[in-house]
mmCIF file of C-alpha atoms in Angstrom:
data_model
loop_
_atom_site.group_PDB
_atom_site.id
_atom_site.type_symbol
_atom_site.label_atom_id
_atom_site.label_comp_id
_atom_site.label_asym_id
_atom_site.label_seq_id
_atom_site.Cartn_x
_atom_site.Cartn_y
_atom_site.Cartn_z
ATOM 1 C CA MET A 11 46.457 30.678 50.393
ATOM 2 C CA ARG A 12 44.933 27.757 52.248
ATOM 3 C CA ASN A 13 41.932 29.902 53.259
ATOM 4 C CA THR A 14 41.364 30.840 49.631
ATOM 5 C CA ILE A 15 41.481 27.215 48.504
ATOM 6 C CA GLU A 16 39.102 26.160 51.289
ATOM 7 C CA ARG A 17 36.696 28.975 50.383
ATOM 8 C CA ILE A 18 36.719 27.939 46.710
ATOM 9 C CA VAL A 19 36.134 24.270 47.593
ATOM 10 C CA ASN A 20 33.599 24.783 50.402
ATOM 11 C CA GLN A 21 31.718 27.899 49.295
ATOM 12 C CA CYS A 22 32.386 27.836 45.544
ATOM 13 C CA ASN A 23 33.904 31.319 45.458
ATOM 14 C CA SER A 24 37.170 33.133 45.935
ATOM 15 C CA ASP A 25 38.044 36.340 47.763
ATOM 16 C CA VAL A 26 38.512 38.185 44.491
ATOM 17 C CA LEU A 27 35.190 36.981 43.080
ATOM 18 C CA LEU A 28 33.455 37.707 46.385
ATOM 19 C CA LYS A 29 34.790 41.281 46.387
ATOM 20 C CA LEU A 30 33.721 41.710 42.767
ATOM 21 C CA VAL A 31 30.198 40.456 43.506
ATOM 22 C CA LYS A 32 29.898 42.810 46.490
ATOM 23 C CA LEU A 33 31.140 45.711 44.391
ATOM 24 C CA VAL A 34 28.656 45.005 41.610
ATOM 25 C CA LYS A 35 25.768 44.582 44.060
ATOM 26 C CA SER A 36 26.568 47.847 45.848
ATOM 27 C CA SER A 37 27.042 49.939 42.726
ATOM 28 C CA SER A 38 24.141 51.585 40.958
ATOM 29 C CA PRO A 39 22.758 49.785 37.939
ATOM 30 C CA ILE A 40 24.028 50.768 34.509
ATOM 31 C CA GLN A 41 21.600 53.169 32.893
ATOM 32 C CA ASN A 42 20.305 52.362 29.443
ATOM 33 C CA GLN A 43 21.357 55.140 27.081
ATOM 34 C CA SER A 44 18.031 55.068 25.262
ATOM 35 C CA SER A 45 14.993 57.014 26.375
ATOM 36 C CA VAL A 46 12.918 53.857 25.908
ATOM 37 C CA SER A 47 14.388 50.953 27.876
ATOM 38 C CA ASP A 48 13.425 48.209 25.442
ATOM 39 C CA ALA A 49 14.542 50.043 22.313
ATOM 40 C CA PHE A 50 16.937 48.624 19.765
ATOM 41 C CA VAL A 51 19.664 51.273 19.722
ATOM 42 C CA ILE A 52 21.660 51.915 16.568
ATOM 43 C CA TYR A 53 25.157 53.115 17.416
ATOM 44 C CA SER A 54 26.842 52.465 14.051
ATOM 45 C CA ASP A 55 26.136 51.257 10.544
ATOM 46 C CA ALA A 56 27.024 47.730 11.683
ATOM 47 C CA ASP A 57 23.839 47.743 13.799
ATOM 48 C CA LEU A 58 21.703 48.274 10.693
ATOM 49 C CA ILE A 59 22.355 44.664 9.700
ATOM 50 C CA ASN A 60 20.495 43.461 12.804
ATOM 51 C CA LEU A 61 17.193 45.190 12.036
ATOM 52 C CA ASN A 62 14.411 42.603 11.961
ATOM 53 C CA ASN A 63 10.671 42.000 12.220
ATOM 54 C CA VAL A 64 10.514 41.669 16.028
ATOM 55 C CA ILE A 65 11.934 45.115 16.799
ATOM 56 C CA GLN A 66 9.248 47.444 18.095
ATOM 57 C CA ARG A 67 11.269 50.489 19.105
ATOM 58 C CA ILE A 68 14.288 51.952 17.350
ATOM 59 C CA GLU A 69 16.546 54.692 18.606
ATOM 60 C CA VAL A 70 19.472 56.028 16.630
ATOM 61 C CA ALA A 71 22.171 57.252 19.020
ATOM 62 C CA GLU A 72 23.369 60.838 18.905
ATOM 63 C CA GLY A 73 25.677 61.331 15.910
ATOM 64 C CA ALA A 74 25.293 57.724 14.749
ATOM 65 C CA CYS A 75 25.312 56.714 11.112
ATOM 66 C CA SER A 76 26.408 60.172 9.961
ATOM 67 C CA ASP A 77 29.146 59.022 7.619
ATOM 68 C CA LYS A 78 29.001 60.194 3.998
ATOM 69 C CA ASP A 79 28.835 56.575 2.805
ATOM 70 C CA ILE A 80 25.562 55.861 4.668
ATOM 71 C CA LYS A 81 22.899 57.161 2.313
ATOM 72 C CA ASN A 82 20.054 54.683 2.845
ATOM 73 C CA LEU A 83 18.030 53.562 5.831
ATOM 74 C CA ASN A 84 15.696 50.689 5.081
ATOM 75 C CA LEU A 85 13.307 49.828 7.902
ATOM 76 C CA LYS A 86 10.970 47.595 5.845
ATOM 77 C CA ARG A 87 12.008 44.524 7.862
ATOM 78 C CA CYS A 88 10.797 46.194 11.081
ATOM 79 C CA THR A 89 7.137 45.363 10.507
ATOM 80 C CA GLU A 90 6.239 45.616 14.223
ATOM 81 C CA LEU A 91 7.728 49.095 14.653
ATOM 82 C CA ILE A 92 5.901 51.244 17.234
ATOM 83 C CA SER A 93 8.423 54.017 17.840
ATOM 84 C CA PHE A 94 11.302 55.592 15.917
ATOM 85 C CA VAL A 95 13.649 58.152 17.483
ATOM 86 C CA ALA A 96 16.658 59.710 15.765
ATOM 87 C CA HIS A 97 18.785 61.537 18.320
ATOM 88 C CA ARG A 98 20.694 64.740 17.522
ATOM 89 C CA ASN A 99 22.932 64.875 14.470
ATOM 90 C CA SER A 100 22.330 61.267 13.452
ATOM 91 C CA LEU A 101 21.630 59.928 9.972
ATOM 92 C CA GLN A 102 22.929 63.156 8.444
ATOM 93 C CA TYR A 103 23.605 61.853 4.921
ATOM 94 C CA ILE A 104 20.487 59.705 4.452
ATOM 95 C CA LYS A 105 19.066 60.756 1.097
ATOM 96 C CA GLU A 106 15.626 59.157 1.342
ATOM 97 C CA PHE A 107 13.754 58.256 4.513
ATOM 98 C CA LYS A 108 10.464 56.389 4.166
ATOM 99 C CA LEU A 109 8.104 55.174 6.843
ATOM 100 C CA VAL A 110 5.382 53.583 4.751
ATOM 101 C CA GLY A 111 2.796 51.027 5.807
ATOM 102 C CA PHE A 112 3.874 50.562 9.415
ATOM 103 C CA SER A 113 0.491 49.630 10.867
ATOM 104 C CA ARG A 114 1.639 49.816 14.508
ATOM 105 C CA LEU A 115 3.830 52.936 14.292
ATOM 106 C CA GLU A 116 2.702 55.487 16.898
ATOM 107 C CA THR A 117 5.615 57.865 17.412
ATOM 108 C CA VAL A 118 8.281 59.431 15.222
ATOM 109 C CA LYS A 119 10.776 61.805 16.803
ATOM 110 C CA ILE A 120 13.612 63.366 14.851
ATOM 111 C CA GLU A 121 15.913 65.592 16.883
ATOM 112 C CA SER A 122 17.918 68.555 15.595
ATOM 113 C CA GLY A 123 20.530 68.095 12.910
ATOM 114 C CA CYS A 124 19.266 64.744 11.600
ATOM 115 C CA PHE A 125 19.070 64.174 7.845
ATOM 116 C CA SER A 126 20.800 67.544 7.510
ATOM 117 C CA LYS A 127 23.687 67.011 5.092
ATOM 118 C CA ALA A 128 22.130 64.999 2.268
ATOM 119 C CA GLU A 129 21.489 66.902 -0.929
ATOM 120 C CA GLN A 130 17.956 66.816 -2.291
ATOM 121 C CA SER A 131 16.697 64.479 0.388
ATOM 122 C CA LYS A 132 13.179 63.060 0.577
ATOM 123 C CA PHE A 133 10.973 62.220 3.557
ATOM 124 C CA GLU A 134 7.784 60.171 3.362
ATOM 125 C CA LEU A 135 5.421 59.164 6.154
ATOM 126 C CA ASN A 136 2.525 57.280 4.623
ATOM 127 C CA SER A 137 -0.144 54.736 5.612
ATOM 128 C CA CYS A 138 0.813 54.558 9.294
ATOM 129 C CA LEU A 139 -2.698 54.407 10.712
ATOM 130 C CA ALA A 140 -1.771 54.121 14.409
ATOM 131 C CA LEU A 141 0.367 57.274 14.262
ATOM 132 C CA LYS A 142 -0.170 59.600 17.236
ATOM 133 C CA SER A 143 2.846 61.898 17.219
ATOM 134 C CA VAL A 144 5.439 63.243 14.794
ATOM 135 C CA SER A 145 8.132 65.592 16.040
ATOM 136 C CA ILE A 146 10.858 67.078 13.838
ATOM 137 C CA ASP A 147 13.277 69.535 15.432
ATOM 138 C CA ASN A 148 15.252 72.368 13.822
ATOM 139 C CA ALA A 149 17.931 71.897 11.172
ATOM 140 C CA CYS A 150 16.569 68.587 9.862
ATOM 141 C CA PHE A 151 16.073 67.789 6.166
ATOM 142 C CA VAL A 152 17.890 71.020 5.266
ATOM 143 C CA ASP A 153 18.037 70.419 1.494
ATOM 144 C CA CYS A 154 14.814 68.417 1.278
ATOM 145 C CA VAL A 155 13.006 68.456 -2.068
ATOM 146 C CA SER A 156 10.030 66.266 -1.171
ATOM 147 C CA VAL A 157 7.984 65.694 1.992
ATOM 148 C CA VAL A 158 4.922 63.455 1.996
ATOM 149 C CA PHE A 159 2.520 62.981 4.897
ATOM 150 C CA ASP A 160 -0.402 60.827 3.864
ATOM 151 C CA SER A 161 -2.840 58.325 5.274
ATOM 152 C CA GLU A 162 -4.896 55.740 3.450
ATOM 153 C CA LEU A 163 -8.111 54.740 5.222
#
């Protein structure tokens, strides 16, 4: 006990904290679950509230925001958006998905099963002049009634 008190007073740490620090230092770093390390990751509908104009990369986690009550995804506040990725089976009930006027948007990737359960859904990608890549996997927009890809120069 006396050794512990002396260590706390003299070295500003305790045995328990010292062991914890050594454990953390020796363990491998926690891996970011996103494929882009600086992405804003949406895990639930609560994360949608935090979308803002400084976010450049958005990733929607696998299966996220696939509740029947989540029908809208509004990214208008994300004016600096460069990349959007929807991982498998996310955003399944979104009825209308628009990416319009994002001047910096370069990449859109929608993995399988996204936007797959909404009836008469709509997808629009318009006036995104920096766009380099669009990838949409199988089983997306299953009951889609309107798809618009356009560019205004």
